Amino acid sequence: MTVTEYIKTNWPKCIRENKHDEGSLIGLPYPYTVPSISGAFQEMYYWDTYFINRGLILIGLTNQAINNTENMFSLIERYGFMPNGNRTGYLKNTQPPFLSEMVKDIYNETGDKEWLKRAVTYLIKEYDFWDKNRNTEVKLSQYKGNIAEIDLVARANGFIRRIKNRPQGYTDEQLGTQYVIACESGWDISPRFGFEAENFVQLDLNSLLCAMERNIAFFLSELNEDNTVWTERHEKRLKLMRKHMKCDGVFYDYNFKTDKTGDVFSCASLYPMWLGFLTANEAEKTVNMLPKLENTYGLSACEKVSALSDFTFQWGYPNGWAPLHLIAIEGLMKYGFKDKALEIAEKYVSLIERNFEETHNLWEKYNVTDGSINVAQENDHAKMPAMLGWSAGVYLYAKSLLKQD
């Protein structure tokens, strides 16, 4: 069985349906896709679903991608924002706001303007949540979570377990805050912010919100409605990102307390390229930084950070993650770096296929230095769930790109 055959055979086994709340599980009106066939991750997650949808659309399952997106609309209608997932325990944070990109993908497939009109109302509700609850003094947004409702001491213990050692000089409340913010970012845990995540506005988040503003403006124009406010918001945010987040032509997370960009280069710096916000010169400078991330078998989430070598970061070197590969490959293609895009796509496809041949599964993350599933944080393979999810969606995307060449 090839990887593609495995995905097509097993994705139906990742469909769940429960229209009513059952214990901690939040009911959803339509069948939804979970990341794994069994075991961990038996809920619909927010940003995972974007990459799942990409794969579903590629193999002709657009109706299921629509179901997933409609379920997000229902959660926004019920709670005023899109939770981390459809569990009550996930109501304390959201995740990276990919919904407008999901809507764009579906609209590009269907051209359904009646559906688009409904979709825009939910996107505006989601945007209002971010604007009201996650804005900062520099008028850019940050991951935050509902910290007031969370036991930060318990979160601190979880944070310490995940990074293996306790950082000195930080209270439990401070470390708990790091964990809450990391969970909302989806990069749990990453070296991007050291141990002061609360002082940062994040590049991936503001790129996605900038894209949401642009997408809403486009959708309104498709509906023959005035989009002036959204165009202005998009232009304002992009201007602020250039002011605060750019260093030597490359975009980074920004510490608004120290007025400095972060000093860890990561795949987050590829988001503006993926979303088409860069000038040609900025794109070239970003690509020139790729050797910090590129390894024999793909891209690590972050460059190797020697100053934090005492700690273990799931979203750091040498771990490679499916969504970041799609963002890199598609961004490179968008700016004309086709050869590099295809090189990274080939590395990712080969990484998936060589491990599939050995283990007969797809996995949540991979070691991009040795091409194995010996990843930071979970060297015991039994602890790492076998995945379809975003690993499947990105594999199908990269494979299709290589076949087109």
Coordinates of C-alpha atoms in Angstrom, one line a residue:
M1 CA 0.0 0.0 0.0
T2 CA 1.3 3.4 -0.9
V3 CA 1.1 6.4 1.5
T4 CA -1.6 7.9 -0.7
E5 CA -3.6 4.7 -0.7
Y6 CA -3.2 4.5 3.1
I7 CA -4.5 8.0 3.5
K8 CA -7.5 7.5 1.2
T9 CA -8.3 4.2 3.0
N10 CA -8.0 5.5 6.5
W11 CA -9.3 9.1 6.4
P12 CA -12.9 7.9 6.6
K13 CA -11.9 6.3 9.9
C14 CA -11.1 9.7 11.2
I15 CA -14.7 11.0 10.8
R16 CA -16.7 11.5 14.0
E17 CA -20.3 12.6 14.5
N18 CA -22.0 13.8 17.7
K19 CA -24.6 16.4 17.4
H20 CA -25.1 16.8 21.1
D21 CA -22.7 17.5 24.0
E22 CA -21.4 14.3 25.6
G23 CA -19.5 14.9 28.8
S24 CA -16.6 17.1 28.0
L25 CA -17.1 16.6 24.2
I26 CA -18.9 19.6 22.6
G27 CA -21.5 18.5 20.0
L28 CA -21.2 19.7 16.4
P29 CA -23.9 19.9 13.7
Y30 CA -21.9 18.1 11.0
P31 CA -19.5 15.1 10.8
Y32 CA -16.0 16.3 11.6
T33 CA -12.4 15.1 11.0
V34 CA -10.1 14.3 13.9
P35 CA -6.4 14.0 13.5
S36 CA -6.0 10.3 14.5
I37 CA -7.8 7.0 13.8
S38 CA -7.7 6.1 17.5
G39 CA -6.0 7.0 20.8
A40 CA -5.1 10.6 21.3
F41 CA -6.7 13.6 19.5
Q42 CA -10.2 12.4 19.1
E43 CA -11.5 16.0 18.8
M44 CA -11.7 18.5 15.9
Y45 CA -8.8 20.9 16.4
Y46 CA -8.5 24.4 15.0
W47 CA -5.4 24.9 13.0
D48 CA -4.8 21.2 12.4
T49 CA -8.1 21.3 10.4
Y50 CA -6.8 23.8 7.8
F51 CA -4.1 21.4 6.7
I52 CA -6.5 18.4 6.9
N53 CA -8.9 20.4 4.7
R54 CA -6.1 21.0 2.1
G55 CA -5.7 17.3 1.7
L56 CA -9.4 16.5 1.7
I57 CA -9.9 19.0 -1.1
L58 CA -7.0 17.5 -3.1
I59 CA -8.6 14.0 -3.1
G60 CA -12.1 15.2 -3.9
L61 CA -13.6 15.3 -0.4
T62 CA -14.5 19.0 -0.5
N63 CA -17.9 18.3 1.2
Q64 CA -16.1 17.1 4.3
A65 CA -13.9 20.2 4.3
I66 CA -17.1 22.2 4.2
N67 CA -18.5 20.2 7.1
N68 CA -15.3 20.9 9.1
T69 CA -15.6 24.6 8.4
E70 CA -19.3 24.7 9.1
N71 CA -18.6 23.2 12.5
M72 CA -16.2 26.0 13.2
F73 CA -19.0 28.5 12.4
S74 CA -21.2 26.7 14.9
L75 CA -18.5 27.0 17.6
I76 CA -18.0 30.7 16.9
E77 CA -21.8 31.2 17.1
R78 CA -22.0 29.4 20.4
Y79 CA -18.9 30.8 22.1
G80 CA -17.9 34.0 20.3
F81 CA -14.6 32.6 19.1
M82 CA -13.1 29.3 17.7
P83 CA -11.8 27.2 20.6
N84 CA -8.7 25.1 20.5
G85 CA -11.0 22.2 19.8
N86 CA -14.4 20.8 20.6
R87 CA -13.7 19.9 24.3
T88 CA -14.9 22.0 27.2
G89 CA -11.3 22.0 28.5
Y90 CA -10.2 23.8 25.3
L91 CA -12.5 26.7 25.8
K92 CA -9.8 28.6 27.7
N93 CA -7.8 29.3 24.5
T94 CA -8.1 29.5 20.8
Q95 CA -5.4 28.7 18.2
P96 CA -3.8 30.4 15.1
P97 CA -6.7 31.9 13.1
F98 CA -6.7 29.9 9.9
L99 CA -10.4 30.1 9.3
S100 CA -10.4 32.8 6.7
E101 CA -7.9 30.7 4.7
M102 CA -10.2 27.7 5.0
V103 CA -13.1 29.8 3.7
K104 CA -11.0 31.1 0.8
D105 CA -10.0 27.5 -0.2
I106 CA -13.6 26.4 -0.2
Y107 CA -14.9 29.4 -2.1
N108 CA -12.2 28.9 -4.7
E109 CA -13.5 25.3 -5.2
T110 CA -17.3 26.0 -5.1
G111 CA -17.8 29.7 -6.1
D112 CA -20.8 29.6 -3.8
K113 CA -21.6 33.3 -3.0
E114 CA -24.6 32.5 -0.8
W115 CA -22.3 30.3 1.4
L116 CA -19.6 33.0 1.3
K117 CA -22.1 35.6 2.6
R118 CA -22.8 33.4 5.6
A119 CA -19.1 32.7 6.1
V120 CA -18.1 36.3 6.2
T121 CA -20.4 36.9 9.2
Y122 CA -18.5 34.3 11.2
L123 CA -15.1 35.6 10.1
I124 CA -16.1 39.1 11.3
K125 CA -17.2 37.6 14.7
E126 CA -13.9 35.8 15.0
Y127 CA -11.9 38.9 14.0
D128 CA -13.8 41.0 16.6
F129 CA -12.7 38.4 19.3
W130 CA -9.0 38.9 18.4
D131 CA -9.4 42.6 18.2
K132 CA -11.1 42.9 21.5
N133 CA -9.2 40.3 23.5
R134 CA -5.7 40.0 22.1
N135 CA -4.6 43.5 21.1
T136 CA -1.6 45.2 22.7
E137 CA -0.2 48.7 23.2
V138 CA 1.6 48.6 19.9
K139 CA -1.7 47.8 18.1
L140 CA -0.5 44.4 17.0
S141 CA -2.0 41.1 18.4
Q142 CA -0.6 38.4 20.7
Y143 CA -1.4 34.9 21.7
K144 CA -2.7 35.1 25.3
G145 CA -5.3 32.6 26.4
N146 CA -7.8 33.3 29.1
I147 CA -5.2 33.4 31.8
A148 CA -7.5 34.7 34.5
E149 CA -9.5 31.4 34.3
I150 CA -6.5 29.0 34.4
D151 CA -4.6 27.4 37.3
L152 CA -1.2 28.8 36.5
V153 CA 0.6 26.7 39.1
A154 CA -0.7 23.5 37.5
R155 CA 0.2 24.8 34.1
A156 CA 3.7 25.7 35.4
N157 CA 4.2 22.0 36.4
G158 CA 3.1 20.9 32.9
F159 CA 5.5 23.4 31.3
I160 CA 8.4 22.2 33.4
R161 CA 7.7 18.6 32.6
R162 CA 7.6 19.4 28.9
I163 CA 10.9 21.2 28.8
K164 CA 12.6 18.7 31.2
N165 CA 14.3 21.3 33.4
R166 CA 13.0 24.3 35.4
P167 CA 14.3 27.7 34.3
Q168 CA 15.7 29.6 37.2
G169 CA 14.4 33.0 38.4
Y170 CA 10.8 32.5 37.3
T171 CA 7.7 32.0 39.5
D172 CA 5.1 29.3 38.9
E173 CA 2.7 32.0 37.7
Q174 CA 5.2 33.2 35.2
L175 CA 6.0 29.7 33.9
G176 CA 2.3 28.9 33.8
T177 CA 1.7 31.9 31.7
Q178 CA 4.3 30.7 29.2
Y179 CA 2.4 27.4 28.9
V180 CA -1.0 29.1 28.3
I181 CA 0.4 31.3 25.6
A182 CA 2.3 28.5 24.0
C183 CA -0.9 26.4 23.8
E184 CA -2.8 29.2 22.1
S185 CA 0.1 29.6 19.6
G186 CA 0.0 25.9 18.7
W187 CA 3.8 25.9 19.1
D188 CA 3.8 24.1 22.5
I189 CA 6.6 24.5 23.4
S190 CA 9.0 26.6 21.4
P191 CA 12.2 28.6 22.1
R192 CA 10.9 31.6 20.1
F193 CA 10.1 33.8 23.1
G194 CA 12.6 32.5 25.7
F195 CA 10.5 32.6 28.8
E196 CA 8.8 35.9 28.3
A197 CA 6.1 35.1 25.8
E198 CA 3.7 37.6 27.4
N199 CA 6.0 40.5 26.1
F200 CA 5.8 39.4 22.4
V201 CA 3.5 40.0 19.5
Q202 CA 3.9 37.0 17.3
L203 CA 4.6 37.1 13.6
D204 CA 2.5 34.1 12.5
L205 CA -0.5 35.5 14.4
N206 CA -0.3 38.9 12.9
S207 CA 0.4 37.5 9.5
L208 CA -2.8 35.4 9.7
L209 CA -4.8 38.4 11.0
C210 CA -3.4 40.5 8.2
A211 CA -4.6 37.9 5.8
M212 CA -8.0 37.7 7.4
E213 CA -8.4 41.5 6.9
R214 CA -7.4 41.1 3.2
N215 CA -9.6 38.0 2.8
I216 CA -12.7 39.7 4.3
A217 CA -12.1 42.7 2.0
F218 CA -11.9 40.3 -1.0
F219 CA -15.0 38.4 0.0
L220 CA -17.0 41.6 0.4
S221 CA -15.9 42.8 -3.0
E222 CA -17.1 39.4 -4.4
L223 CA -20.4 40.1 -2.7
N224 CA -20.5 43.7 -4.1
E225 CA -20.3 45.2 -0.7
D226 CA -18.1 48.0 0.6
N227 CA -14.7 46.7 1.8
T228 CA -13.0 50.0 2.6
V229 CA -12.7 49.4 6.4
W230 CA -11.1 46.0 5.9
T231 CA -8.6 47.2 3.3
E232 CA -7.6 50.0 5.6
R233 CA -7.2 47.6 8.5
H234 CA -5.0 45.3 6.4
E235 CA -2.8 48.1 5.2
K236 CA -2.5 49.5 8.8
R237 CA -1.5 46.1 10.3
L238 CA 1.1 45.5 7.5
K239 CA 2.6 48.9 8.0
L240 CA 2.9 48.2 11.8
M241 CA 4.5 44.8 11.1
R242 CA 7.1 46.4 8.9
K243 CA 7.8 49.0 11.5
H244 CA 8.2 46.6 14.5
M245 CA 8.8 43.1 13.2
K246 CA 11.4 43.6 10.4
C247 CA 15.2 43.3 11.0
D248 CA 17.6 43.4 8.1
G249 CA 14.8 42.6 5.7
V250 CA 13.5 39.6 7.5
F251 CA 10.4 39.4 9.8
Y252 CA 10.5 38.1 13.3
D253 CA 8.4 38.0 16.5
Y254 CA 8.6 41.4 18.3
N255 CA 9.2 42.0 22.0
F256 CA 7.3 45.2 22.6
K257 CA 8.7 45.6 26.1
T258 CA 12.3 45.8 25.0
D259 CA 11.5 47.2 21.5
K260 CA 13.5 44.5 19.8
T261 CA 12.8 41.7 17.4
G262 CA 13.2 38.2 18.7
D263 CA 16.6 36.6 18.1
V264 CA 15.4 33.1 17.2
F265 CA 14.9 32.4 13.4
S266 CA 12.0 30.0 12.9
C267 CA 9.5 28.9 10.3
A268 CA 7.2 31.6 11.7
S269 CA 9.4 34.0 9.6
L270 CA 8.0 32.2 6.5
Y271 CA 4.4 33.2 7.1
P272 CA 4.6 36.6 5.4
M273 CA 6.1 34.9 2.3
W274 CA 3.4 32.3 2.3
L275 CA 0.7 34.9 2.5
G276 CA 2.2 37.1 -0.1
F277 CA 3.1 40.2 2.0
L278 CA 6.8 40.5 1.1
T279 CA 8.6 42.5 -1.5
A280 CA 10.9 40.7 -3.8
N281 CA 13.9 41.9 -1.8
E282 CA 12.4 40.8 1.5
A283 CA 11.6 37.4 0.0
E284 CA 15.2 37.0 -1.1
K285 CA 16.6 37.9 2.3
T286 CA 14.2 35.4 3.9
V287 CA 15.3 32.6 1.6
N288 CA 18.9 33.4 2.4
M289 CA 18.1 32.6 6.0
L290 CA 16.7 29.1 5.2
P291 CA 20.1 27.3 5.9
K292 CA 19.4 28.0 9.6
L293 CA 16.4 25.7 9.3
E294 CA 17.1 23.3 6.5
N295 CA 18.4 19.9 7.3
T296 CA 18.9 16.6 5.4
Y297 CA 15.3 15.6 5.7
G298 CA 13.4 19.0 5.8
L299 CA 12.9 22.1 7.9
S300 CA 13.2 22.2 11.7
A301 CA 10.6 24.4 13.4
C302 CA 13.4 26.7 14.8
E303 CA 17.1 27.1 14.3
K304 CA 19.3 25.4 16.9
V305 CA 19.5 27.6 19.9
S306 CA 22.6 26.9 22.0
A307 CA 21.7 29.3 24.7
L308 CA 18.6 27.2 25.6
S309 CA 20.3 23.8 25.2
D310 CA 19.4 22.7 28.7
F311 CA 15.7 22.6 27.7
T312 CA 13.7 20.4 25.3
F313 CA 11.3 22.1 22.9
Q314 CA 8.7 20.2 20.9
W315 CA 8.6 23.0 18.4
G316 CA 12.3 23.4 18.0
Y317 CA 15.4 21.8 16.5
P318 CA 15.5 19.0 15.3
N319 CA 11.7 18.5 15.0
G320 CA 10.0 19.1 11.7
W321 CA 6.3 19.6 11.4
A322 CA 4.0 19.2 8.5
P323 CA 2.2 22.6 8.5
L324 CA 5.5 24.5 8.5
H325 CA 6.6 22.5 5.4
L326 CA 3.5 23.5 3.5
I327 CA 3.9 27.1 4.5
A328 CA 7.5 27.1 3.4
I329 CA 7.0 25.2 0.1
E330 CA 4.0 27.3 -1.0
G331 CA 5.7 30.5 0.0
L332 CA 8.8 29.7 -2.0
M333 CA 6.6 28.8 -5.0
K334 CA 4.7 32.1 -4.7
Y335 CA 7.9 34.1 -5.0
G336 CA 9.5 32.2 -7.8
F337 CA 11.9 30.0 -5.8
K338 CA 10.7 26.9 -7.5
D339 CA 13.8 24.8 -7.3
K340 CA 14.1 25.3 -3.5
A341 CA 10.4 24.7 -3.1
L342 CA 10.6 21.4 -4.9
E343 CA 13.8 20.4 -3.0
I344 CA 12.0 20.9 0.3
A345 CA 8.9 19.1 -1.0
E346 CA 11.0 16.2 -2.0
K347 CA 12.7 16.0 1.4
Y348 CA 9.3 16.0 3.1
V349 CA 7.8 13.3 0.8
S350 CA 10.9 11.2 1.2
L351 CA 10.8 11.6 5.0
I352 CA 7.2 10.5 5.2
E353 CA 7.6 7.6 2.8
R354 CA 10.8 6.1 4.4
N355 CA 9.1 6.1 7.8
F356 CA 5.9 4.8 6.4
E357 CA 7.8 1.9 4.9
E358 CA 9.3 1.1 8.3
T359 CA 6.3 1.8 10.7
H360 CA 3.3 1.6 8.4
N361 CA 2.0 4.9 9.9
L362 CA 2.1 8.6 9.5
W363 CA 3.3 10.6 12.5
E364 CA 2.7 13.9 14.1
K365 CA 6.3 15.1 13.8
Y366 CA 9.7 13.9 12.5
N367 CA 13.4 14.3 13.2
V368 CA 14.7 16.2 10.2
T369 CA 18.3 15.6 11.0
D370 CA 18.3 11.8 10.9
G371 CA 15.0 11.2 9.1
S372 CA 13.5 9.2 12.0
I373 CA 10.7 9.6 14.5
N374 CA 13.2 10.0 17.3
V375 CA 11.9 13.5 18.1
A376 CA 12.7 15.9 20.9
Q377 CA 10.3 15.4 23.9
E378 CA 9.0 12.0 22.9
N379 CA 11.8 9.6 22.3
D380 CA 9.5 6.8 23.4
H381 CA 7.6 6.1 20.2
A382 CA 4.6 4.7 22.1
K383 CA 4.0 8.2 23.5
M384 CA 3.8 9.8 20.1
P385 CA 0.4 9.2 18.4
A386 CA 0.3 7.8 14.9
M387 CA -1.3 10.4 12.7
L388 CA -3.2 11.1 9.6
G389 CA -4.2 14.7 10.2
W390 CA -2.0 17.4 8.9
S391 CA 0.9 15.0 8.1
A392 CA -1.5 13.4 5.5
G393 CA -2.8 16.7 4.1
V394 CA 0.7 18.2 3.6
Y395 CA 2.0 14.9 2.1
L396 CA -0.8 15.0 -0.5
Y397 CA 0.0 18.6 -1.3
A398 CA 3.8 18.0 -1.6
K399 CA 3.3 14.9 -3.6
S400 CA 0.9 16.6 -6.0
L401 CA 3.4 19.4 -6.5
L402 CA 6.2 17.0 -7.4
K403 CA 4.0 15.2 -9.9
Q404 CA 3.2 18.5 -11.6
D405 CA 6.9 19.3 -12.1

